Amino acid sequence: MTRVSHREVTKAWTEYTLPCVWGDLTDLVALARQALGEDAARWDSVAEVIATDEELIVRWESR
């Protein structure tokens, strides 16, 4: 039988949120790019964009 191990990982996220108004998505992305600083060049590799019924979220793992 294969040996399986278990672990739980906890991440801290930095998030910018916006009430679900799609027209303002570009502003939200601009804020995220500015907040990421040097990582802005690769923001699409480190950031996630999540859409819920109530809001849009741009987030990335905090260092």
PDB file of N, CA, C and O in Angstrom:
ATOM      1  N   MET A   1       0.838  -1.175   0.000  1.00  0.00           N
ATOM      2  CA  MET A   1       0.000   0.000   0.000  1.00  0.00           C
ATOM      3  C   MET A   1       0.892   1.250   0.000  1.00  0.00           C
ATOM      4  O   MET A   1       1.910   1.294   0.663  1.00  0.00           O
ATOM      5  N   THR A   2       0.473   2.244  -0.726  1.00  0.00           N
ATOM      6  CA  THR A   2       1.209   3.496  -0.803  1.00  0.00           C
ATOM      7  C   THR A   2       1.097   4.249   0.512  1.00  0.00           C
ATOM      8  O   THR A   2       0.032   4.331   1.104  1.00  0.00           O
ATOM      9  N   ARG A   3       2.208   4.841   0.942  1.00  0.00           N
ATOM     10  CA  ARG A   3       2.190   5.632   2.173  1.00  0.00           C
ATOM     11  C   ARG A   3       1.773   7.057   1.819  1.00  0.00           C
ATOM     12  O   ARG A   3       2.350   7.678   0.945  1.00  0.00           O
ATOM     13  N   VAL A   4       0.782   7.531   2.492  1.00  0.00           N
ATOM     14  CA  VAL A   4       0.236   8.858   2.244  1.00  0.00           C
ATOM     15  C   VAL A   4       0.435   9.701   3.485  1.00  0.00           C
ATOM     16  O   VAL A   4       0.194   9.243   4.597  1.00  0.00           O
ATOM     17  N   SER A   5       0.890  10.918   3.299  1.00  0.00           N
ATOM     18  CA  SER A   5       1.011  11.826   4.440  1.00  0.00           C
ATOM     19  C   SER A   5       0.017  12.966   4.265  1.00  0.00           C
ATOM     20  O   SER A   5      -0.461  13.227   3.166  1.00  0.00           O
ATOM     21  N   HIS A   6      -0.279  13.605   5.357  1.00  0.00           N
ATOM     22  CA  HIS A   6      -1.266  14.690   5.350  1.00  0.00           C
ATOM     23  C   HIS A   6      -0.641  15.936   5.940  1.00  0.00           C
ATOM     24  O   HIS A   6       0.141  15.867   6.883  1.00  0.00           O
ATOM     25  N   ARG A   7      -0.970  17.088   5.375  1.00  0.00           N
ATOM     26  CA  ARG A   7      -0.539  18.348   5.949  1.00  0.00           C
ATOM     27  C   ARG A   7      -1.573  19.415   5.636  1.00  0.00           C
ATOM     28  O   ARG A   7      -2.304  19.316   4.657  1.00  0.00           O
ATOM     29  N   GLU A   8      -1.618  20.394   6.499  1.00  0.00           N
ATOM     30  CA  GLU A   8      -2.493  21.535   6.289  1.00  0.00           C
ATOM     31  C   GLU A   8      -1.616  22.760   6.121  1.00  0.00           C
ATOM     32  O   GLU A   8      -0.678  22.962   6.889  1.00  0.00           O
ATOM     33  N   VAL A   9      -1.928  23.563   5.127  1.00  0.00           N
ATOM     34  CA  VAL A   9      -1.150  24.762   4.834  1.00  0.00           C
ATOM     35  C   VAL A   9      -2.060  25.964   5.021  1.00  0.00           C
ATOM     36  O   VAL A   9      -3.170  25.996   4.498  1.00  0.00           O
ATOM     37  N   THR A  10      -1.581  26.931   5.752  1.00  0.00           N
ATOM     38  CA  THR A  10      -2.332  28.161   5.961  1.00  0.00           C
ATOM     39  C   THR A  10      -1.620  29.276   5.215  1.00  0.00           C
ATOM     40  O   THR A  10      -0.410  29.427   5.332  1.00  0.00           O
ATOM     41  N   LYS A  11      -2.382  30.042   4.449  1.00  0.00           N
ATOM     42  CA  LYS A  11      -1.808  31.149   3.692  1.00  0.00           C
ATOM     43  C   LYS A  11      -2.441  32.452   4.151  1.00  0.00           C
ATOM     44  O   LYS A  11      -3.616  32.487   4.505  1.00  0.00           O
ATOM     45  N   ALA A  12      -1.650  33.494   4.129  1.00  0.00           N
ATOM     46  CA  ALA A  12      -2.174  34.837   4.380  1.00  0.00           C
ATOM     47  C   ALA A  12      -2.264  35.537   3.035  1.00  0.00           C
ATOM     48  O   ALA A  12      -1.340  35.464   2.219  1.00  0.00           O
ATOM     49  N   TRP A  13      -3.380  36.191   2.777  1.00  0.00           N
ATOM     50  CA  TRP A  13      -3.610  36.847   1.494  1.00  0.00           C
ATOM     51  C   TRP A  13      -3.736  38.348   1.680  1.00  0.00           C
ATOM     52  O   TRP A  13      -4.288  38.825   2.665  1.00  0.00           O
ATOM     53  N   THR A  14      -3.248  39.092   0.722  1.00  0.00           N
ATOM     54  CA  THR A  14      -3.547  40.518   0.599  1.00  0.00           C
ATOM     55  C   THR A  14      -4.659  40.609  -0.428  1.00  0.00           C
ATOM     56  O   THR A  14      -4.550  40.024  -1.507  1.00  0.00           O
ATOM     57  N   GLU A  15      -5.734  41.308  -0.089  1.00  0.00           N
ATOM     58  CA  GLU A  15      -6.880  41.373  -0.992  1.00  0.00           C
ATOM     59  C   GLU A  15      -7.334  42.811  -1.212  1.00  0.00           C
ATOM     60  O   GLU A  15      -7.295  43.624  -0.298  1.00  0.00           O
ATOM     61  N   TYR A  16      -7.746  43.074  -2.427  1.00  0.00           N
ATOM     62  CA  TYR A  16      -8.474  44.286  -2.776  1.00  0.00           C
ATOM     63  C   TYR A  16      -9.833  43.823  -3.258  1.00  0.00           C
ATOM     64  O   TYR A  16      -9.921  42.886  -4.054  1.00  0.00           O
ATOM     65  N   THR A  17     -10.889  44.431  -2.759  1.00  0.00           N
ATOM     66  CA  THR A  17     -12.233  44.012  -3.152  1.00  0.00           C
ATOM     67  C   THR A  17     -13.003  45.189  -3.729  1.00  0.00           C
ATOM     68  O   THR A  17     -12.714  46.351  -3.459  1.00  0.00           O
ATOM     69  N   LEU A  18     -13.994  44.853  -4.522  1.00  0.00           N
ATOM     70  CA  LEU A  18     -14.822  45.844  -5.185  1.00  0.00           C
ATOM     71  C   LEU A  18     -16.227  45.273  -5.298  1.00  0.00           C
ATOM     72  O   LEU A  18     -16.386  44.111  -5.696  1.00  0.00           O
ATOM     73  N   PRO A  19     -17.257  46.042  -4.903  1.00  0.00           N
ATOM     74  CA  PRO A  19     -18.615  45.544  -5.131  1.00  0.00           C
ATOM     75  C   PRO A  19     -18.769  45.183  -6.612  1.00  0.00           C
ATOM     76  O   PRO A  19     -18.130  45.790  -7.468  1.00  0.00           O
ATOM     77  N   CYS A  20     -19.557  44.211  -6.903  1.00  0.00           N
ATOM     78  CA  CYS A  20     -19.648  43.660  -8.261  1.00  0.00           C
ATOM     79  C   CYS A  20     -20.119  44.685  -9.297  1.00  0.00           C
ATOM     80  O   CYS A  20     -21.285  44.732  -9.672  1.00  0.00           O
ATOM     81  N   VAL A  21     -19.214  45.516  -9.721  1.00  0.00           N
ATOM     82  CA  VAL A  21     -19.452  46.485 -10.792  1.00  0.00           C
ATOM     83  C   VAL A  21     -18.331  46.239 -11.800  1.00  0.00           C
ATOM     84  O   VAL A  21     -17.207  46.684 -11.611  1.00  0.00           O
ATOM     85  N   TRP A  22     -18.620  45.484 -12.828  1.00  0.00           N
ATOM     86  CA  TRP A  22     -17.583  45.048 -13.761  1.00  0.00           C
ATOM     87  C   TRP A  22     -16.855  46.194 -14.431  1.00  0.00           C
ATOM     88  O   TRP A  22     -15.702  46.076 -14.784  1.00  0.00           O
ATOM     89  N   GLY A  23     -17.487  47.346 -14.579  1.00  0.00           N
ATOM     90  CA  GLY A  23     -16.834  48.467 -15.239  1.00  0.00           C
ATOM     91  C   GLY A  23     -15.619  48.965 -14.497  1.00  0.00           C
ATOM     92  O   GLY A  23     -14.721  49.566 -15.076  1.00  0.00           O
ATOM     93  N   ASP A  24     -15.547  48.716 -13.176  1.00  0.00           N
ATOM     94  CA  ASP A  24     -14.436  49.190 -12.367  1.00  0.00           C
ATOM     95  C   ASP A  24     -13.326  48.159 -12.205  1.00  0.00           C
ATOM     96  O   ASP A  24     -12.389  48.373 -11.454  1.00  0.00           O
ATOM     97  N   LEU A  25     -13.408  47.044 -12.906  1.00  0.00           N
ATOM     98  CA  LEU A  25     -12.399  46.001 -12.784  1.00  0.00           C
ATOM     99  C   LEU A  25     -11.013  46.515 -13.154  1.00  0.00           C
ATOM    100  O   LEU A  25     -10.028  46.173 -12.503  1.00  0.00           O
ATOM    101  N   THR A  26     -10.913  47.358 -14.161  1.00  0.00           N
ATOM    102  CA  THR A  26      -9.603  47.877 -14.555  1.00  0.00           C
ATOM    103  C   THR A  26      -8.990  48.709 -13.439  1.00  0.00           C
ATOM    104  O   THR A  26      -7.775  48.668 -13.236  1.00  0.00           O
ATOM    105  N   ASP A  27      -9.804  49.442 -12.677  1.00  0.00           N
ATOM    106  CA  ASP A  27      -9.288  50.204 -11.541  1.00  0.00           C
ATOM    107  C   ASP A  27      -8.766  49.266 -10.456  1.00  0.00           C
ATOM    108  O   ASP A  27      -7.733  49.515  -9.844  1.00  0.00           O
ATOM    109  N   LEU A  28      -9.479  48.177 -10.220  1.00  0.00           N
ATOM    110  CA  LEU A  28      -9.071  47.210  -9.217  1.00  0.00           C
ATOM    111  C   LEU A  28      -7.745  46.561  -9.605  1.00  0.00           C
ATOM    112  O   LEU A  28      -6.842  46.415  -8.779  1.00  0.00           O
ATOM    113  N   VAL A  29      -7.595  46.213 -10.857  1.00  0.00           N
ATOM    114  CA  VAL A  29      -6.351  45.613 -11.337  1.00  0.00           C
ATOM    115  C   VAL A  29      -5.212  46.624 -11.235  1.00  0.00           C
ATOM    116  O   VAL A  29      -4.095  46.284 -10.838  1.00  0.00           O
ATOM    117  N   ALA A  30      -5.472  47.886 -11.564  1.00  0.00           N
ATOM    118  CA  ALA A  30      -4.439  48.920 -11.457  1.00  0.00           C
ATOM    119  C   ALA A  30      -3.969  49.068 -10.014  1.00  0.00           C
ATOM    120  O   ALA A  30      -2.760  49.214  -9.760  1.00  0.00           O
ATOM    121  N   LEU A  31      -4.890  49.042  -9.050  1.00  0.00           N
ATOM    122  CA  LEU A  31      -4.505  49.123  -7.633  1.00  0.00           C
ATOM    123  C   LEU A  31      -3.646  47.929  -7.230  1.00  0.00           C
ATOM    124  O   LEU A  31      -2.665  48.081  -6.511  1.00  0.00           O
ATOM    125  N   ALA A  32      -4.010  46.752  -7.693  1.00  0.00           N
ATOM    126  CA  ALA A  32      -3.233  45.556  -7.372  1.00  0.00           C
ATOM    127  C   ALA A  32      -1.834  45.646  -7.968  1.00  0.00           C
ATOM    128  O   ALA A  32      -0.849  45.335  -7.298  1.00  0.00           O
ATOM    129  N   ARG A  33      -1.729  46.100  -9.203  1.00  0.00           N
ATOM    130  CA  ARG A  33      -0.411  46.234  -9.837  1.00  0.00           C
ATOM    131  C   ARG A  33       0.460  47.213  -9.066  1.00  0.00           C
ATOM    132  O   ARG A  33       1.646  46.977  -8.856  1.00  0.00           O
ATOM    133  N   GLN A  34      -0.124  48.309  -8.625  1.00  0.00           N
ATOM    134  CA  GLN A  34       0.619  49.303  -7.867  1.00  0.00           C
ATOM    135  C   GLN A  34       1.060  48.725  -6.509  1.00  0.00           C
ATOM    136  O   GLN A  34       2.193  48.915  -6.085  1.00  0.00           O
ATOM    137  N   ALA A  35       0.181  48.017  -5.855  1.00  0.00           N
ATOM    138  CA  ALA A  35       0.498  47.445  -4.541  1.00  0.00           C
ATOM    139  C   ALA A  35       1.572  46.371  -4.630  1.00  0.00           C
ATOM    140  O   ALA A  35       2.370  46.210  -3.708  1.00  0.00           O
ATOM    141  N   LEU A  36       1.628  45.646  -5.740  1.00  0.00           N
ATOM    142  CA  LEU A  36       2.617  44.591  -5.899  1.00  0.00           C
ATOM    143  C   LEU A  36       4.015  45.131  -6.185  1.00  0.00           C
ATOM    144  O   LEU A  36       4.989  44.404  -6.052  1.00  0.00           O
ATOM    145  N   GLY A  37       4.130  46.382  -6.587  1.00  0.00           N
ATOM    146  CA  GLY A  37       5.446  46.975  -6.819  1.00  0.00           C
ATOM    147  C   GLY A  37       6.232  46.215  -7.861  1.00  0.00           C
ATOM    148  O   GLY A  37       5.795  46.050  -8.987  1.00  0.00           O
ATOM    149  N   GLU A  38       7.414  45.719  -7.468  1.00  0.00           N
ATOM    150  CA  GLU A  38       8.279  45.009  -8.405  1.00  0.00           C
ATOM    151  C   GLU A  38       7.626  43.757  -8.966  1.00  0.00           C
ATOM    152  O   GLU A  38       7.941  43.320 -10.061  1.00  0.00           O
ATOM    153  N   ASP A  39       6.720  43.161  -8.205  1.00  0.00           N
ATOM    154  CA  ASP A  39       6.028  41.970  -8.691  1.00  0.00           C
ATOM    155  C   ASP A  39       4.978  42.305  -9.740  1.00  0.00           C
ATOM    156  O   ASP A  39       4.392  41.416 -10.333  1.00  0.00           O
ATOM    157  N   ALA A  40       4.718  43.588  -9.973  1.00  0.00           N
ATOM    158  CA  ALA A  40       3.684  43.980 -10.930  1.00  0.00           C
ATOM    159  C   ALA A  40       3.964  43.438 -12.324  1.00  0.00           C
ATOM    160  O   ALA A  40       3.048  43.126 -13.067  1.00  0.00           O
ATOM    161  N   ALA A  41       5.229  43.304 -12.668  1.00  0.00           N
ATOM    162  CA  ALA A  41       5.570  42.796 -13.996  1.00  0.00           C
ATOM    163  C   ALA A  41       5.065  41.372 -14.182  1.00  0.00           C
ATOM    164  O   ALA A  41       4.794  40.953 -15.294  1.00  0.00           O
ATOM    165  N   ARG A  42       4.905  40.651 -13.089  1.00  0.00           N
ATOM    166  CA  ARG A  42       4.411  39.274 -13.182  1.00  0.00           C
ATOM    167  C   ARG A  42       3.142  39.101 -12.353  1.00  0.00           C
ATOM    168  O   ARG A  42       2.851  38.027 -11.864  1.00  0.00           O
ATOM    169  N   TRP A  43       2.367  40.169 -12.212  1.00  0.00           N
ATOM    170  CA  TRP A  43       1.200  40.125 -11.331  1.00  0.00           C
ATOM    171  C   TRP A  43       0.222  39.032 -11.713  1.00  0.00           C
ATOM    172  O   TRP A  43      -0.408  38.434 -10.875  1.00  0.00           O
ATOM    173  N   ASP A  44       0.137  38.728 -12.994  1.00  0.00           N
ATOM    174  CA  ASP A  44      -0.791  37.680 -13.414  1.00  0.00           C
ATOM    175  C   ASP A  44      -0.314  36.299 -12.981  1.00  0.00           C
ATOM    176  O   ASP A  44      -1.080  35.350 -12.990  1.00  0.00           O
ATOM    177  N   SER A  45       0.940  36.187 -12.569  1.00  0.00           N
ATOM    178  CA  SER A  45       1.444  34.915 -12.054  1.00  0.00           C
ATOM    179  C   SER A  45       1.232  34.782 -10.548  1.00  0.00           C
ATOM    180  O   SER A  45       1.200  33.680 -10.030  1.00  0.00           O
ATOM    181  N   VAL A  46       1.128  35.903  -9.853  1.00  0.00           N
ATOM    182  CA  VAL A  46       1.014  35.846  -8.393  1.00  0.00           C
ATOM    183  C   VAL A  46      -0.383  36.204  -7.888  1.00  0.00           C
ATOM    184  O   VAL A  46      -0.724  35.880  -6.768  1.00  0.00           O
ATOM    185  N   ALA A  47      -1.177  36.872  -8.693  1.00  0.00           N
ATOM    186  CA  ALA A  47      -2.493  37.341  -8.243  1.00  0.00           C
ATOM    187  C   ALA A  47      -3.600  36.445  -8.783  1.00  0.00           C
ATOM    188  O   ALA A  47      -3.465  35.820  -9.834  1.00  0.00           O
ATOM    189  N   GLU A  48      -4.689  36.389  -8.031  1.00  0.00           N
ATOM    190  CA  GLU A  48      -5.895  35.688  -8.447  1.00  0.00           C
ATOM    191  C   GLU A  48      -7.023  36.702  -8.522  1.00  0.00           C
ATOM    192  O   GLU A  48      -7.101  37.600  -7.697  1.00  0.00           O
ATOM    193  N   VAL A  49      -7.878  36.555  -9.501  1.00  0.00           N
ATOM    194  CA  VAL A  49      -9.082  37.369  -9.590  1.00  0.00           C
ATOM    195  C   VAL A  49     -10.253  36.426  -9.350  1.00  0.00           C
ATOM    196  O   VAL A  49     -10.388  35.410 -10.032  1.00  0.00           O
ATOM    197  N   ILE A  50     -11.065  36.770  -8.345  1.00  0.00           N
ATOM    198  CA  ILE A  50     -12.183  35.926  -7.954  1.00  0.00           C
ATOM    199  C   ILE A  50     -13.461  36.758  -8.050  1.00  0.00           C
ATOM    200  O   ILE A  50     -13.501  37.885  -7.564  1.00  0.00           O
ATOM    201  N   ALA A  51     -14.477  36.202  -8.676  1.00  0.00           N
ATOM    202  CA  ALA A  51     -15.768  36.879  -8.777  1.00  0.00           C
ATOM    203  C   ALA A  51     -16.784  36.106  -7.949  1.00  0.00           C
ATOM    204  O   ALA A  51     -16.941  34.899  -8.118  1.00  0.00           O
ATOM    205  N   THR A  52     -17.436  36.809  -7.032  1.00  0.00           N
ATOM    206  CA  THR A  52     -18.533  36.217  -6.268  1.00  0.00           C
ATOM    207  C   THR A  52     -19.801  36.969  -6.650  1.00  0.00           C
ATOM    208  O   THR A  52     -19.759  37.908  -7.449  1.00  0.00           O
ATOM    209  N   ASP A  53     -20.913  36.606  -6.057  1.00  0.00           N
ATOM    210  CA  ASP A  53     -22.158  37.312  -6.334  1.00  0.00           C
ATOM    211  C   ASP A  53     -22.124  38.743  -5.812  1.00  0.00           C
ATOM    212  O   ASP A  53     -22.800  39.611  -6.336  1.00  0.00           O
ATOM    213  N   GLU A  54     -21.342  38.977  -4.764  1.00  0.00           N
ATOM    214  CA  GLU A  54     -21.339  40.291  -4.125  1.00  0.00           C
ATOM    215  C   GLU A  54     -20.160  41.175  -4.487  1.00  0.00           C
ATOM    216  O   GLU A  54     -20.232  42.389  -4.377  1.00  0.00           O
ATOM    217  N   GLU A  55     -19.018  40.572  -4.858  1.00  0.00           N
ATOM    218  CA  GLU A  55     -17.825  41.393  -5.066  1.00  0.00           C
ATOM    219  C   GLU A  55     -16.825  40.742  -5.999  1.00  0.00           C
ATOM    220  O   GLU A  55     -16.894  39.551  -6.267  1.00  0.00           O
ATOM    221  N   LEU A  56     -15.906  41.561  -6.454  1.00  0.00           N
ATOM    222  CA  LEU A  56     -14.740  41.093  -7.190  1.00  0.00           C
ATOM    223  C   LEU A  56     -13.559  41.188  -6.235  1.00  0.00           C
ATOM    224  O   LEU A  56     -13.431  42.158  -5.488  1.00  0.00           O
ATOM    225  N   ILE A  57     -12.688  40.199  -6.270  1.00  0.00           N
ATOM    226  CA  ILE A  57     -11.536  40.169  -5.380  1.00  0.00           C
ATOM    227  C   ILE A  57     -10.283  39.953  -6.218  1.00  0.00           C
ATOM    228  O   ILE A  57     -10.238  39.056  -7.055  1.00  0.00           O
ATOM    229  N   VAL A  58      -9.289  40.794  -6.006  1.00  0.00           N
ATOM    230  CA  VAL A  58      -7.958  40.546  -6.543  1.00  0.00           C
ATOM    231  C   VAL A  58      -7.105  40.286  -5.319  1.00  0.00           C
ATOM    232  O   VAL A  58      -7.072  41.082  -4.382  1.00  0.00           O
ATOM    233  N   ARG A  59      -6.435  39.134  -5.295  1.00  0.00           N
ATOM    234  CA  ARG A  59      -5.641  38.781  -4.123  1.00  0.00           C
ATOM    235  C   ARG A  59      -4.351  38.087  -4.525  1.00  0.00           C
ATOM    236  O   ARG A  59      -4.239  37.540  -5.625  1.00  0.00           O
ATOM    237  N   TRP A  60      -3.392  38.119  -3.603  1.00  0.00           N
ATOM    238  CA  TRP A  60      -2.145  37.406  -3.778  1.00  0.00           C
ATOM    239  C   TRP A  60      -1.653  37.010  -2.398  1.00  0.00           C
ATOM    240  O   TRP A  60      -2.031  37.584  -1.390  1.00  0.00           O
ATOM    241  N   GLU A  61      -0.806  35.993  -2.380  1.00  0.00           N
ATOM    242  CA  GLU A  61      -0.292  35.497  -1.117  1.00  0.00           C
ATOM    243  C   GLU A  61       0.662  36.520  -0.516  1.00  0.00           C
ATOM    244  O   GLU A  61       1.566  37.012  -1.185  1.00  0.00           O
ATOM    245  N   SER A  62       0.444  36.851   0.747  1.00  0.00           N
ATOM    246  CA  SER A  62       1.317  37.801   1.441  1.00  0.00           C
ATOM    247  C   SER A  62       2.650  37.113   1.738  1.00  0.00           C
ATOM    248  O   SER A  62       2.719  35.924   1.969  1.00  0.00           O
ATOM    249  N   ARG A  63       3.684  37.916   1.760  1.00  0.00           N
ATOM    250  CA  ARG A  63       5.019  37.361   2.056  1.00  0.00           C
ATOM    251  C   ARG A  63       5.223  37.265   3.530  1.00  0.00           C
ATOM    252  O   ARG A  63       4.694  37.878   4.334  1.00  0.00           O
TER     253      ARG A  63
END
